């Protein structure tokens, strides 16, 4: 069954998250020193555990009766319920502990739980926690994450068909694999078929790709879309991940912040698009951005991987369901990814092993997830099978979009990732929004960025 997006619910959640974020900021102003001290203490504890081992080793014998899974949204719970829940023993209670990702809220909640892991009651311990690409490295080289092979029991044969980069990200400095994923996340450009026909004379993915195959061509089409009454992009952050994923240097080297030329290219292009009216001045995840995806929206396209189409775009009444298609876009890239980690101290090793095998290694399950949920799954033979099949994605007007992802997935390189990526990506977008909105000049925007980053990561320097 396809996972349907509920527009009203998600917008409501976003508003509540934004409200909570504002309250948190107000509180932070009053308790800045306390907050900073807490972060330093937690950070120090996390770093200390990177070089030590927890006393609580994987338990042998009887399994626990509560499976606590830490997540930040409904994506993994939906995959769990649709493709694994039937295998959970009847006497085991599954408890999803969900905290929003924004503003490091999820990481803060998870860190507190992990720091208390050794002294927690068996039924309160973290059994599984999820991490995403922007901060995966923070947990890989710590004793909080169990070795998927040695401790959990997956074999190299079990893991052989996964895309290499998904394992590279979760491999620690000693060569231990610390997490696995059911998805790979090569990205593309998802566009409105009807607007492509009106302006470009075709909605065929191959021909649309020819028209936007580099940034110069993309700019030219943006001008045509503007003349026809459409926005090329929704707003400021739509193509940020394309530029950011093509950087040649990491955000941080040692403890020094590094600004790659690709980041400057994004800023220059976005300012141009804003001034020329090529975008709708919306921010990523905002109600305005989502509104552009609806049937009466005027946005030509959005950048995203397969999960973005299924999980972030509206499929309900009033949406543009069926009027979309995928192509590669001007530059190859990937965005995101979710990894399943087994927490040290868990008493559910056998169940976790079965979960990891089923959701990340089993070809038949990978095919079902791809066809049923629209994910590009982390199994190359499965994806080749789906790409060559008669699979059609109704949301994408009957397109089988899996085929053009395969080559991209095999070539993804995440060697420039750092544990600071979530904070860096969020703060640069927030700081530059003020510049795009005309509230500050570029120099002030940069100063605001550095101020925010050094507050979040006081160990860094400019």
XYZ file of N, CA and C in Angstrom, residues 165-370:
618
model
N 28.095 3.104 -1.023
C 28.183 4.344 -0.259
C 27.357 4.288 1.026
N 26.259 3.489 1.009
C 25.419 3.409 2.208
C 26.151 2.712 3.345
N 27.117 1.860 2.999
C 27.932 1.211 4.019
C 29.147 2.058 4.384
N 29.712 2.743 3.404
C 30.872 3.599 3.675
C 30.554 4.638 4.752
N 29.364 5.234 4.654
C 28.957 6.268 5.605
C 28.936 5.729 7.028
N 28.516 4.466 7.186
C 28.309 3.902 8.518
C 29.442 2.989 8.972
N 30.590 3.068 8.324
C 31.748 2.273 8.715
C 32.696 3.116 9.556
N 33.035 2.628 10.744
C 33.857 3.433 11.648
C 35.336 3.343 11.304
N 36.159 4.017 12.091
C 37.593 4.102 11.805
C 38.307 2.767 11.933
N 37.630 1.788 12.559
C 38.220 0.453 12.699
C 37.649 -0.537 11.697
N 36.839 -0.026 10.771
C 36.288 -0.886 9.738
C 35.010 -1.609 10.116
N 34.395 -1.226 11.229
C 33.162 -1.867 11.679
C 31.945 -1.163 11.086
N 31.010 -1.945 10.558
C 29.770 -1.398 10.008
C 28.797 -1.163 11.151
N 28.337 0.093 11.317
C 27.541 0.474 12.477
C 26.076 0.765 12.168
N 25.645 0.567 10.950
C 24.249 0.817 10.627
C 23.953 0.428 9.192
N 22.684 0.153 8.915
C 22.268 -0.240 7.570
C 21.003 0.519 7.193
N 20.776 0.626 5.885
C 19.615 1.374 5.402
C 18.828 0.561 4.388
N 17.526 0.821 4.343
C 16.680 0.173 3.334
C 16.628 0.981 2.039
N 17.205 2.178 2.034
C 17.098 3.056 0.878
C 18.446 3.621 0.454
N 18.543 3.964 -0.810
C 19.634 4.788 -1.324
C 18.951 6.046 -1.868
N 19.672 7.148 -1.919
C 18.993 8.426 -2.164
C 19.578 9.285 -3.279
N 19.809 8.725 -4.465
C 20.175 9.595 -5.586
C 18.999 10.520 -5.897
N 19.309 11.741 -6.273
C 18.248 12.724 -6.496
C 18.048 13.063 -7.951
N 16.966 13.766 -8.217
C 16.650 14.237 -9.554
C 15.786 15.481 -9.492
N 15.219 15.858 -10.624
C 14.352 17.025 -10.716
C 12.954 16.548 -11.077
N 11.997 16.789 -10.194
C 10.621 16.371 -10.438
C 9.832 17.589 -10.910
N 9.216 17.470 -12.080
C 8.624 18.641 -12.725
C 7.173 18.388 -13.133
N 6.437 19.477 -13.349
C 5.052 19.392 -13.792
C 5.000 19.117 -15.281
N 4.360 18.023 -15.641
C 4.244 17.633 -17.047
C 3.489 18.691 -17.860
N 2.379 19.174 -17.332
C 1.555 20.115 -18.095
C 2.300 21.418 -18.363
N 3.123 21.870 -17.413
C 3.883 23.106 -17.617
C 5.024 22.883 -18.607
N 5.605 21.680 -18.568
C 6.647 21.346 -19.538
C 6.085 21.352 -20.959
N 4.891 20.786 -21.125
C 4.253 20.784 -22.445
C 3.968 22.203 -22.913
N 3.462 23.028 -22.009
C 3.086 24.390 -22.379
C 4.282 25.240 -22.775
N 5.401 25.061 -22.102
C 6.564 25.933 -22.324
C 7.620 25.277 -23.217
N 7.864 23.989 -23.032
C 8.919 23.296 -23.782
C 8.380 22.451 -24.928
N 7.080 22.289 -24.976
C 6.468 21.523 -26.061
C 6.496 20.025 -25.871
N 6.968 19.560 -24.710
C 7.034 18.124 -24.432
C 7.082 17.909 -22.933
N 6.572 16.744 -22.510
C 6.709 16.373 -21.099
C 7.557 15.115 -20.953
N 8.148 14.649 -22.044
C 8.968 13.443 -22.044
C 10.221 13.665 -21.195
N 10.477 12.802 -20.183
C 11.622 12.995 -19.300
C 12.956 13.131 -20.025
N 13.162 12.352 -21.087
C 14.429 12.425 -21.821
C 14.603 13.785 -22.498
N 13.526 14.308 -23.069
C 13.609 15.598 -23.762
C 13.671 16.769 -22.788
N 12.945 16.662 -21.688
C 13.046 17.703 -20.661
C 14.458 17.726 -20.089
N 15.047 16.552 -19.912
C 16.417 16.481 -19.421
C 17.380 17.188 -20.372
N 17.191 17.011 -21.661
C 18.036 17.709 -22.633
C 17.944 19.220 -22.447
N 16.757 19.695 -22.117
C 16.526 21.136 -21.990
C 17.147 21.735 -20.732
N 17.412 20.911 -19.698
C 17.954 21.440 -18.437
C 19.201 20.672 -17.999
N 19.973 20.178 -18.926
C 21.094 19.285 -18.617
C 22.301 19.967 -17.983
N 22.355 21.290 -17.981
C 23.394 22.002 -17.236
C 22.762 23.282 -16.680
N 23.503 24.005 -15.850
C 22.917 25.162 -15.172
C 22.606 26.310 -16.124
N 23.388 26.462 -17.187
C 23.104 27.516 -18.165
C 21.760 27.254 -18.843
N 21.518 25.982 -19.225
C 20.238 25.614 -19.837
C 19.104 25.748 -18.817
N 19.391 25.392 -17.584
C 18.392 25.501 -16.524
C 17.957 26.956 -16.353
N 18.929 27.860 -16.383
C 18.630 29.299 -16.281
C 17.767 29.768 -17.449
N 18.077 29.273 -18.644
C 17.323 29.674 -19.838
C 15.866 29.220 -19.742
N 15.650 27.997 -19.244
C 14.284 27.505 -19.073
C 13.575 28.287 -17.973
N 14.320 28.691 -16.946
C 13.730 29.491 -15.867
C 13.157 30.795 -16.416
N 13.883 31.405 -17.339
C 13.398 32.653 -17.952
C 12.126 32.395 -18.766
N 12.086 31.272 -19.467
C 10.896 30.927 -20.261
C 9.700 30.650 -19.342
N 9.942 29.971 -18.240
C 8.870 29.691 -17.297
C 8.316 30.985 -16.705
N 9.218 31.911 -16.381
C 8.787 33.199 -15.832
C 7.902 33.936 -16.838
N 8.309 33.926 -18.096
C 7.546 34.612 -19.147
C 6.165 33.984 -19.331
N 6.056 32.693 -19.032
C 4.781 31.989 -19.193
C 3.918 32.028 -17.927
N 4.427 32.670 -16.869
C 3.656 32.803 -15.642
C 3.920 31.738 -14.595
N 5.045 31.026 -14.734
C 5.388 29.977 -13.777
C 6.695 30.310 -13.072
N 6.898 29.693 -11.913
C 8.166 29.786 -11.197
C 8.992 28.538 -11.504
N 10.266 28.731 -11.806
C 11.127 27.574 -12.073
C 11.275 26.719 -10.813
N 11.445 27.387 -9.679
C 11.589 26.731 -8.380
C 10.666 27.400 -7.375
N 10.419 26.705 -6.295
C 9.546 27.267 -5.277
C 10.232 28.382 -4.503
N 11.492 28.175 -4.147
C 12.117 29.188 -3.310
C 13.604 29.056 -3.168
N 14.065 29.473 -2.014
C 15.485 29.670 -1.766
C 16.291 28.380 -1.638
N 15.693 27.350 -1.082
C 16.460 26.159 -0.699
C 16.276 24.978 -1.642
N 15.476 25.158 -2.689
C 15.083 24.023 -3.522
C 16.271 23.280 -4.129
N 17.269 24.007 -4.572
C 18.420 23.329 -5.191
C 19.674 23.384 -4.321
N 19.524 23.762 -3.063
C 20.673 23.824 -2.171
C 21.405 22.492 -2.100
N 20.648 21.395 -1.988
C 21.274 20.083 -1.829
C 22.036 19.651 -3.072
N 21.657 20.153 -4.221
C 22.382 19.820 -5.448
C 23.785 20.423 -5.381
N 23.844 21.708 -5.030
C 25.142 22.369 -4.913
C 25.946 21.787 -3.748
N 25.308 21.619 -2.608
C 26.015 21.168 -1.418
C 26.590 19.761 -1.583
N 25.893 18.904 -2.324
C 26.372 17.534 -2.492
C 27.524 17.437 -3.489
N 27.795 18.525 -4.189
C 28.888 18.525 -5.166
C 30.103 19.320 -4.693
N 30.194 19.560 -3.401
C 31.346 20.277 -2.864
C 32.605 19.417 -2.986
N 33.734 20.084 -3.061
C 35.019 19.390 -3.138
C 35.723 19.332 -1.789
N 35.177 20.034 -0.812
C 35.762 20.015 0.522
C 34.649 19.925 1.557
N 34.927 19.338 2.719
C 33.914 19.226 3.769
C 33.641 20.574 4.427
N 32.544 20.666 5.151
C 32.202 21.892 5.867
C 33.269 22.260 6.904
N 33.898 21.241 7.472
C 34.880 21.485 8.538
C 36.124 20.655 8.289
N 37.285 21.304 8.383
C 38.571 20.610 8.337
C 39.280 20.875 9.651
N 39.562 19.798 10.384
C 40.082 19.985 11.735
C 38.968 20.590 12.570
N 39.155 21.844 12.972
C 38.057 22.562 13.635
C 37.774 23.902 12.957
N 38.217 24.004 11.688
C 38.038 25.239 10.918
C 36.886 25.096 9.923
N 36.000 26.091 9.905
C 34.872 26.106 8.984
C 35.368 26.431 7.576
N 34.925 25.649 6.603
C 35.348 25.818 5.212
C 34.123 26.119 4.342
N 34.224 27.159 3.519
C 33.141 27.501 2.597
C 33.556 27.091 1.188
N 32.950 26.045 0.678
C 33.275 25.535 -0.654
C 32.683 26.452 -1.727
N 33.338 26.562 -2.893
C 32.800 27.382 -3.999
C 31.373 27.009 -4.401
N 30.980 25.757 -4.213
C 29.617 25.358 -4.560
C 28.574 26.060 -3.685
N 28.927 26.340 -2.443
C 28.021 27.068 -1.557
C 27.844 28.498 -2.059
N 28.933 29.106 -2.467
C 28.854 30.460 -3.026
C 28.075 30.477 -4.336
N 28.201 29.405 -5.112
C 27.450 29.318 -6.370
C 25.952 29.255 -6.099
N 25.578 28.503 -5.050
C 24.157 28.444 -4.675
C 23.635 29.817 -4.259
N 24.416 30.531 -3.466
C 24.005 31.857 -3.001
C 23.836 32.808 -4.184
N 24.806 32.810 -5.093
C 24.748 33.695 -6.262
C 23.534 33.375 -7.137
N 23.304 32.078 -7.396
C 22.183 31.695 -8.244
C 20.844 32.025 -7.590
N 20.742 31.744 -6.297
C 19.473 31.968 -5.604
C 19.134 33.449 -5.532
N 20.126 34.295 -5.336
C 19.890 35.743 -5.333
C 19.412 36.189 -6.714
N 20.024 35.652 -7.746
C 19.618 35.972 -9.122
C 18.176 35.547 -9.376
N 17.829 34.326 -8.957
C 16.476 33.810 -9.176
C 15.444 34.611 -8.387
N 15.835 35.025 -7.192
C 14.919 35.809 -6.362
C 14.653 37.174 -6.997
N 15.701 37.869 -7.410
C 15.565 39.204 -7.996
C 14.837 39.162 -9.336
N 15.035 38.071 -10.094
C 14.423 37.962 -11.424
C 12.993 37.393 -11.370
N 12.563 36.957 -10.187
C 11.229 36.386 -10.073
C 11.131 34.966 -10.584
N 12.262 34.261 -10.601
C 12.265 32.875 -11.059
C 11.832 31.906 -9.959
N 11.819 32.372 -8.710
C 11.316 31.529 -7.620
C 10.215 32.267 -6.871
N 9.516 31.531 -6.035
C 8.350 32.059 -5.329
C 8.676 32.525 -3.914
N 9.981 32.676 -3.616
C 10.455 33.185 -2.327
C 9.978 32.350 -1.143
N 9.845 31.056 -1.353
C 9.418 30.160 -0.276
C 10.629 29.470 0.341
N 10.472 29.028 1.561
C 11.512 28.253 2.232
C 11.144 26.773 2.209
N 12.168 25.947 2.230
C 11.953 24.500 2.222
C 11.084 24.088 3.404
N 10.145 23.194 3.152
C 9.220 22.631 4.131
C 8.113 23.603 4.553
N 8.100 24.796 4.005
C 7.060 25.749 4.383
C 5.740 25.417 3.702
N 4.644 25.963 4.252
C 3.326 25.763 3.646
C 3.292 26.360 2.248
N 4.024 27.474 2.049
C 4.064 28.124 0.738
C 4.738 27.235 -0.299
N 5.798 26.556 0.124
C 6.486 25.651 -0.791
C 5.577 24.489 -1.183
N 4.893 23.917 -0.204
C 3.990 22.803 -0.483
C 2.809 23.239 -1.336
N 2.334 24.456 -1.118
C 1.203 24.952 -1.900
C 1.533 24.998 -3.385
N 2.802 25.231 -3.707
C 3.217 25.261 -5.101
C 3.134 23.925 -5.791
N 3.007 22.855 -4.999
C 2.894 21.506 -5.551
C 1.446 21.124 -5.868
N 0.507 21.917 -5.374
C -0.899 21.585 -5.562
C -1.331 21.824 -7.007
N -2.527 21.366 -7.346
C -3.005 21.453 -8.733
C -2.989 22.888 -9.259
N -3.289 23.855 -8.375
C -3.304 25.250 -8.804
C -1.992 25.967 -8.522
N -0.968 25.222 -8.097
C 0.344 25.816 -7.851
C 1.013 26.212 -9.152
N 1.925 27.152 -9.081
C 2.577 27.673 -10.282
C 4.069 27.346 -10.351
N 4.496 26.386 -9.552
C 5.918 26.012 -9.531
C 6.168 24.889 -10.530
N 7.178 25.088 -11.381
C 7.496 24.085 -12.399
C 8.095 22.822 -11.806
N 9.068 22.953 -10.893
C 9.718 21.751 -10.405
C 10.405 21.882 -9.060
N 10.736 20.724 -8.506
C 11.408 20.605 -7.211
C 12.527 19.576 -7.339
N 13.608 19.793 -6.599
C 14.689 18.808 -6.549
C 14.455 17.859 -5.370
N 14.677 16.567 -5.608
C 14.537 15.612 -4.518
C 14.803 14.190 -4.969
N 15.050 13.279 -4.023
C 15.188 11.850 -4.331
C 13.813 11.191 -4.388
N 13.799 9.884 -4.479
C 12.535 9.156 -4.547
C 11.698 9.373 -3.291
N 12.348 9.415 -2.114
C 11.581 9.593 -0.879
C 10.869 10.941 -0.844
N 11.432 11.936 -1.508
C 10.811 13.266 -1.507
C 9.457 13.229 -2.215
N 9.410 12.501 -3.325
C 8.174 12.385 -4.102
C 7.083 11.696 -3.291
N 7.452 10.613 -2.641
C 6.439 9.827 -1.938
C 6.089 10.403 -0.583
N 7.075 10.967 0.098
C 6.882 11.349 1.493
C 6.622 12.838 1.698
N 7.056 13.690 0.772
C 6.985 15.137 0.993
C 6.045 15.876 0.050
N 5.610 15.243 -1.017
C 4.721 15.898 -1.964
C 3.284 15.428 -1.755
N 2.314 16.343 -1.817
C 0.920 15.975 -1.548
C 0.335 15.041 -2.596
N -0.345 14.005 -2.121
C -0.985 13.017 -2.984
C -2.506 13.046 -2.847
N -3.021 13.938 -2.014
C -4.435 13.901 -1.676
C -5.256 14.825 -2.571
N -6.497 15.039 -2.189
C -7.405 15.871 -2.982
C -6.832 17.271 -3.172
N -6.933 17.773 -4.382
C -6.422 19.108 -4.680
C -4.976 19.133 -5.111
N -4.297 17.970 -5.062
C -2.899 17.908 -5.464
C -2.791 17.755 -6.976
N -1.554 17.791 -7.458
C -1.303 17.621 -8.892
C -0.927 16.173 -9.190
N -1.562 15.253 -8.489
C -1.277 13.826 -8.636
C -1.343 13.423 -10.117
N -0.266 12.778 -10.595
C -0.226 12.312 -11.977
C 0.354 13.300 -12.959
N 0.543 14.545 -12.530
C 1.051 15.587 -13.436
C 2.537 15.853 -13.210
N 3.251 14.862 -12.688
C 4.679 15.020 -12.404
C 5.493 13.982 -13.169
N 6.776 14.267 -13.338
C 7.722 13.309 -13.914
C 9.103 13.611 -13.365
N 9.995 12.634 -13.458
C 11.366 12.753 -12.949
C 12.367 12.815 -14.092
N 13.385 13.656 -13.938
C 14.579 13.577 -14.786
C 15.792 13.883 -13.914
N 16.984 13.737 -14.442
C 18.192 13.905 -13.640
C 18.413 15.343 -13.216
N 18.211 16.299 -14.138
C 18.486 17.693 -13.835
C 19.890 18.097 -14.242
N 20.301 19.312 -13.912
C 21.581 19.845 -14.396
C 22.822 19.254 -13.753
N 22.677 18.592 -12.614
C 23.843 18.083 -11.894
C 23.413 16.880 -11.053
N 24.199 15.805 -11.100
C 23.889 14.650 -10.284
C 24.133 14.953 -8.814
N 23.357 14.333 -7.942
C 23.509 14.560 -6.506
C 22.725 13.505 -5.746
N 22.904 13.500 -4.445
C 22.078 12.664 -3.571
C 21.681 13.511 -2.371
N 20.633 13.077 -1.713
C 20.148 13.857 -0.574
C 19.551 12.911 0.462
N 20.129 12.957 1.636
C 19.531 12.254 2.755
C 19.847 10.781 2.829
N 18.963 10.078 3.462
C 19.153 8.671 3.749
C 18.924 8.435 5.228
N 18.396 7.292 5.552
C 18.106 6.944 6.940
C 18.732 5.598 7.252
N 19.491 5.540 8.340
C 20.183 4.310 8.717
C 19.648 3.782 10.039
N 19.561 2.474 10.119
C 19.086 1.780 11.310
C 20.296 1.360 12.133
N 20.371 1.808 13.373
C 21.477 1.457 14.258
C 20.967 0.632 15.430
N 21.710 -0.398 15.779
C 21.407 -1.184 16.981
C 22.151 -0.551 18.148
N 21.426 -0.235 19.209
C 22.028 0.442 20.352
C 22.707 -0.542 21.294
N 23.912 -0.197 21.735
C 24.590 -1.011 22.741
C 23.719 -1.056 23.984
N 23.573 -2.243 24.556
C 22.734 -2.400 25.736
C 21.365 -2.960 25.431
N 21.035 -3.103 24.151
C 19.733 -3.669 23.797
C 19.620 -5.126 24.229
N 18.385 -5.554 24.527
C 18.149 -6.967 24.835
C 17.264 -7.587 23.751
N 17.326 -7.019 22.548
C 16.510 -7.512 21.432
C 17.346 -7.813 20.190
N 18.524 -8.370 20.395
C 19.450 -8.604 19.285
C 18.843 -9.464 18.180
N 18.202 -10.547 18.529
C 17.644 -11.443 17.506
C 16.588 -10.746 16.663
N 15.730 -9.963 17.318
C 14.687 -9.244 16.602
C 15.291 -8.155 15.713
N 16.312 -7.482 16.222
C 16.980 -6.445 15.432
C 17.651 -7.058 14.204
N 18.285 -8.205 14.391
C 18.909 -8.886 13.259
C 17.861 -9.206 12.195
N 16.742 -9.753 12.619
C 15.680 -10.107 11.677
C 15.154 -8.869 10.959
N 15.020 -7.773 11.709
C 14.557 -6.516 11.116
C 15.539 -6.015 10.056
N 16.824 -6.000 10.400
C 17.839 -5.524 9.461
C 17.904 -6.398 8.213
N 17.826 -7.704 8.414
C 17.850 -8.619 7.271
C 16.645 -8.396 6.359
N 15.479 -8.272 6.965
C 14.259 -8.141 6.178
C 14.191 -6.809 5.440
N 14.442 -5.717 6.159
C 14.227 -4.391 5.584
C 15.399 -3.855 4.770
N 16.599 -4.424 4.925
C 17.743 -3.863 4.204
C 18.506 -4.870 3.351
N 18.207 -6.168 3.479
C 18.966 -7.170 2.744
C 18.123 -8.080 1.853
N 16.872 -8.284 2.208
C 16.031 -9.235 1.492
C 15.530 -8.639 0.173
N 15.922 -9.251 -0.926
C 15.597 -8.722 -2.244
C 14.096 -8.600 -2.464
N 13.341 -9.610 -2.096
C 11.896 -9.580 -2.324
C 11.239 -8.427 -1.571
N 11.691 -8.203 -0.339
C 11.148 -7.083 0.437
C 11.548 -5.754 -0.194
N 12.780 -5.680 -0.686
C 13.243 -4.455 -1.341
C 12.404 -4.115 -2.573
N 12.035 -5.145 -3.316
C 11.178 -4.942 -4.486
C 9.800 -4.455 -4.054
N 9.261 -5.052 -3.006
C 7.945 -4.655 -2.511
C 7.940 -3.205 -2.027
N 8.986 -2.803 -1.318
C 9.069 -1.428 -0.831
C 9.151 -0.455 -1.997
N 9.964 -0.790 -2.997
C 10.116 0.090 -4.163
C 8.795 0.269 -4.897
